[in-house]
């Protein structure tokens, strides 16, 4: 089961709204959705995403700046369509995928089976997703949740984060 919410920091405190991620295909789309939810263009917006008992992610969007991302368990998130939104090649230390690579992978020589796979074709390009946290652990430092605290959160991590931010009541209204 998944949960996703947007928390916008305004002059009057935090405002929360639940959100559907069905039409979101990239991290850029998610950042745009967060910006649209902000009452003021310069507001800080946090996107909370969690898959119960498996992983959680926090995306921080400050105005037009690039989004900052933290994921509690990259390997678990990689098995999730919503987690894949957050796990960029840059975050995972991989070379960005080139469309030409997709073309090279196609079997265009007219044979049904293509070239036989060799052991060298296995996942040896360093593209394995690490188990454990990835991203910017200091994403919430200035909001009262240190990197050390973020890395140790487990059950109800998003609730604990919201409590530290003073936003637990507004988060519970959309949960």
Coordinates of C-alpha atoms in Angstrom, one line a residue:
X1 CA 0.0 0.0 0.0
X2 CA 1.3 3.4 -1.0
X3 CA 0.8 6.8 0.5
X4 CA 1.8 10.1 -1.0
X5 CA 1.2 13.6 0.3
X6 CA 2.4 17.2 -0.3
X7 CA 3.3 19.5 2.5
X8 CA 3.7 23.2 1.6
X9 CA 5.4 25.5 4.1
X10 CA 3.6 28.8 4.1
X11 CA 3.7 31.9 6.2
X12 CA 0.9 30.5 8.3
X13 CA 2.5 27.1 8.8
X14 CA 2.2 23.8 6.9
X15 CA -0.6 22.9 4.5
X16 CA -1.0 19.3 3.5
X17 CA -2.8 17.6 0.6
X18 CA -2.9 14.1 -0.6
X19 CA -1.9 13.5 -4.2
X20 CA -2.2 11.0 -6.9
X21 CA 1.0 10.0 -8.7
X22 CA -0.6 8.1 -11.6
X23 CA 0.2 10.8 -14.1
X24 CA 3.7 11.5 -12.8
X25 CA 6.4 9.8 -14.9
X26 CA 9.6 11.6 -13.9
X27 CA 11.2 13.4 -11.0
X28 CA 10.7 16.6 -13.0
X29 CA 7.0 15.9 -13.2
X30 CA 6.9 15.4 -9.4
X31 CA 8.7 18.6 -8.8
X32 CA 6.3 20.5 -11.1
X33 CA 3.3 18.9 -9.2
X34 CA 4.9 20.1 -5.9
X35 CA 5.4 23.6 -7.2
X36 CA 1.8 23.8 -8.4
X37 CA 0.6 22.9 -4.9
X38 CA 2.5 25.8 -3.3
X39 CA 0.4 28.9 -2.5
X40 CA 3.5 31.0 -3.2
X41 CA 6.1 30.2 -5.8
X42 CA 9.0 30.5 -3.3
X43 CA 7.4 28.2 -0.7
X44 CA 9.1 25.0 0.4
X45 CA 7.2 21.9 -0.6
X46 CA 7.9 18.4 0.7
X47 CA 6.6 15.4 -1.1
X48 CA 6.2 12.3 1.2
X49 CA 5.9 8.9 -0.4
X50 CA 5.9 5.6 1.4
X51 CA 5.3 2.0 0.8
X52 CA 4.2 0.5 4.0
X53 CA 7.0 -1.3 5.9
X54 CA 9.3 -1.2 2.9
X55 CA 10.6 2.3 2.2
X56 CA 9.9 6.0 2.3
X57 CA 11.0 8.9 0.3
X58 CA 11.1 12.7 0.8
X59 CA 11.4 15.1 -2.1
X60 CA 12.1 18.8 -1.3
X61 CA 11.3 21.5 -3.7
X62 CA 12.3 25.1 -2.9
X63 CA 10.9 27.4 -5.5
X64 CA 12.6 26.8 -8.9
X65 CA 15.6 25.0 -7.5
X66 CA 16.3 21.4 -8.5
X67 CA 14.5 18.9 -6.2
X68 CA 16.4 17.3 -3.4
X69 CA 15.6 13.6 -2.7
X70 CA 16.1 11.1 0.1
X71 CA 15.1 7.5 -0.1
X72 CA 15.3 5.2 2.9
X73 CA 15.9 2.0 1.0
X74 CA 16.9 2.2 -2.6
X75 CA 16.7 -1.5 -3.3
X76 CA 13.1 -1.7 -2.1
X77 CA 12.1 1.5 -3.8
X78 CA 13.6 0.3 -7.1
X79 CA 11.0 -2.5 -7.1
X80 CA 8.2 0.1 -7.0
X81 CA 6.9 2.3 -9.8
X82 CA 6.8 5.3 -7.4
X83 CA 10.3 4.6 -6.1
X84 CA 11.6 4.5 -9.6
X85 CA 10.5 8.2 -9.9
X86 CA 12.9 9.1 -7.2
X87 CA 15.9 7.0 -8.0
X88 CA 17.7 9.0 -10.7
X89 CA 20.9 7.7 -12.4
X90 CA 22.8 10.6 -10.8
X91 CA 21.6 9.6 -7.3
X92 CA 22.6 6.0 -7.9
X93 CA 26.0 6.9 -9.3
X94 CA 25.2 5.6 -12.8
X95 CA 25.9 7.1 -16.2
X96 CA 22.6 8.5 -17.6
X97 CA 20.9 6.1 -19.9
X98 CA 21.3 7.1 -23.5
X99 CA 18.5 6.4 -26.0
X100 CA 21.1 5.0 -28.4
X101 CA 21.7 2.2 -25.8
X102 CA 18.1 1.2 -26.2
X103 CA 18.6 0.9 -30.0
X104 CA 21.8 -1.1 -29.5
X105 CA 19.8 -3.6 -27.3
X106 CA 17.3 -4.3 -30.1
X107 CA 17.7 -7.4 -32.2
X108 CA 17.7 -5.9 -35.7
X109 CA 19.8 -8.5 -37.6
X110 CA 16.7 -10.5 -38.7
X111 CA 17.3 -13.5 -36.5
X112 CA 14.7 -14.7 -34.1
X113 CA 17.0 -15.3 -31.1
X114 CA 19.6 -12.6 -31.6
X115 CA 23.1 -13.0 -30.2
X116 CA 23.7 -15.5 -27.5
X117 CA 24.2 -13.9 -24.1
X118 CA 27.6 -14.2 -22.4
X119 CA 28.5 -13.9 -18.8
X120 CA 29.9 -10.5 -19.6
X121 CA 26.3 -9.3 -20.5
X122 CA 25.3 -9.6 -16.9
X123 CA 24.9 -6.6 -14.7
X124 CA 28.5 -5.7 -14.5
X125 CA 28.2 -2.0 -15.5
X126 CA 27.7 -1.0 -11.8
X127 CA 24.0 -0.4 -12.3
X128 CA 22.9 -2.5 -9.3
X129 CA 20.8 -0.5 -6.8
X130 CA 22.3 -0.3 -3.4
X131 CA 20.4 -1.6 -0.4
X132 CA 19.8 1.1 2.2
X133 CA 19.4 4.8 2.1
X134 CA 20.4 7.0 -0.8
X135 CA 20.2 10.7 -1.6
X136 CA 20.5 13.9 0.4
X137 CA 20.2 12.8 4.1
X138 CA 20.6 16.5 5.1
X139 CA 17.4 17.4 3.2
X140 CA 15.6 18.4 6.3
X141 CA 18.4 19.7 8.5
X142 CA 17.2 23.3 8.5
X143 CA 13.7 22.2 9.3
X144 CA 14.6 20.4 12.5
X145 CA 15.3 16.8 11.3
X146 CA 19.1 16.1 11.2
X147 CA 20.7 13.7 8.7
X148 CA 21.5 11.3 11.6
X149 CA 17.8 11.3 12.7
X150 CA 16.5 10.8 9.2
X151 CA 18.8 7.8 8.7
X152 CA 17.5 6.1 11.9
X153 CA 13.8 6.5 11.3
X154 CA 11.9 3.2 10.8
X155 CA 8.2 2.6 11.6
X156 CA 5.9 5.6 10.8
X157 CA 8.9 7.6 9.6
X158 CA 6.8 10.2 7.8
X159 CA 4.7 10.7 11.0
X160 CA 7.9 11.2 12.9
X161 CA 9.2 13.7 10.4
X162 CA 5.9 15.6 10.3
X163 CA 5.9 15.8 14.1
X164 CA 9.4 17.3 14.1
X165 CA 8.3 19.8 11.5
X166 CA 5.2 20.7 13.6
X167 CA 3.0 19.3 10.8
X168 CA 1.7 16.1 12.2
X169 CA -1.9 17.3 12.5
X170 CA -2.1 18.5 8.9
X171 CA -0.5 15.3 7.7
X172 CA -3.0 13.2 9.6
X173 CA -5.8 15.0 7.9
X174 CA -4.8 13.6 4.5
X175 CA -3.6 10.2 5.7

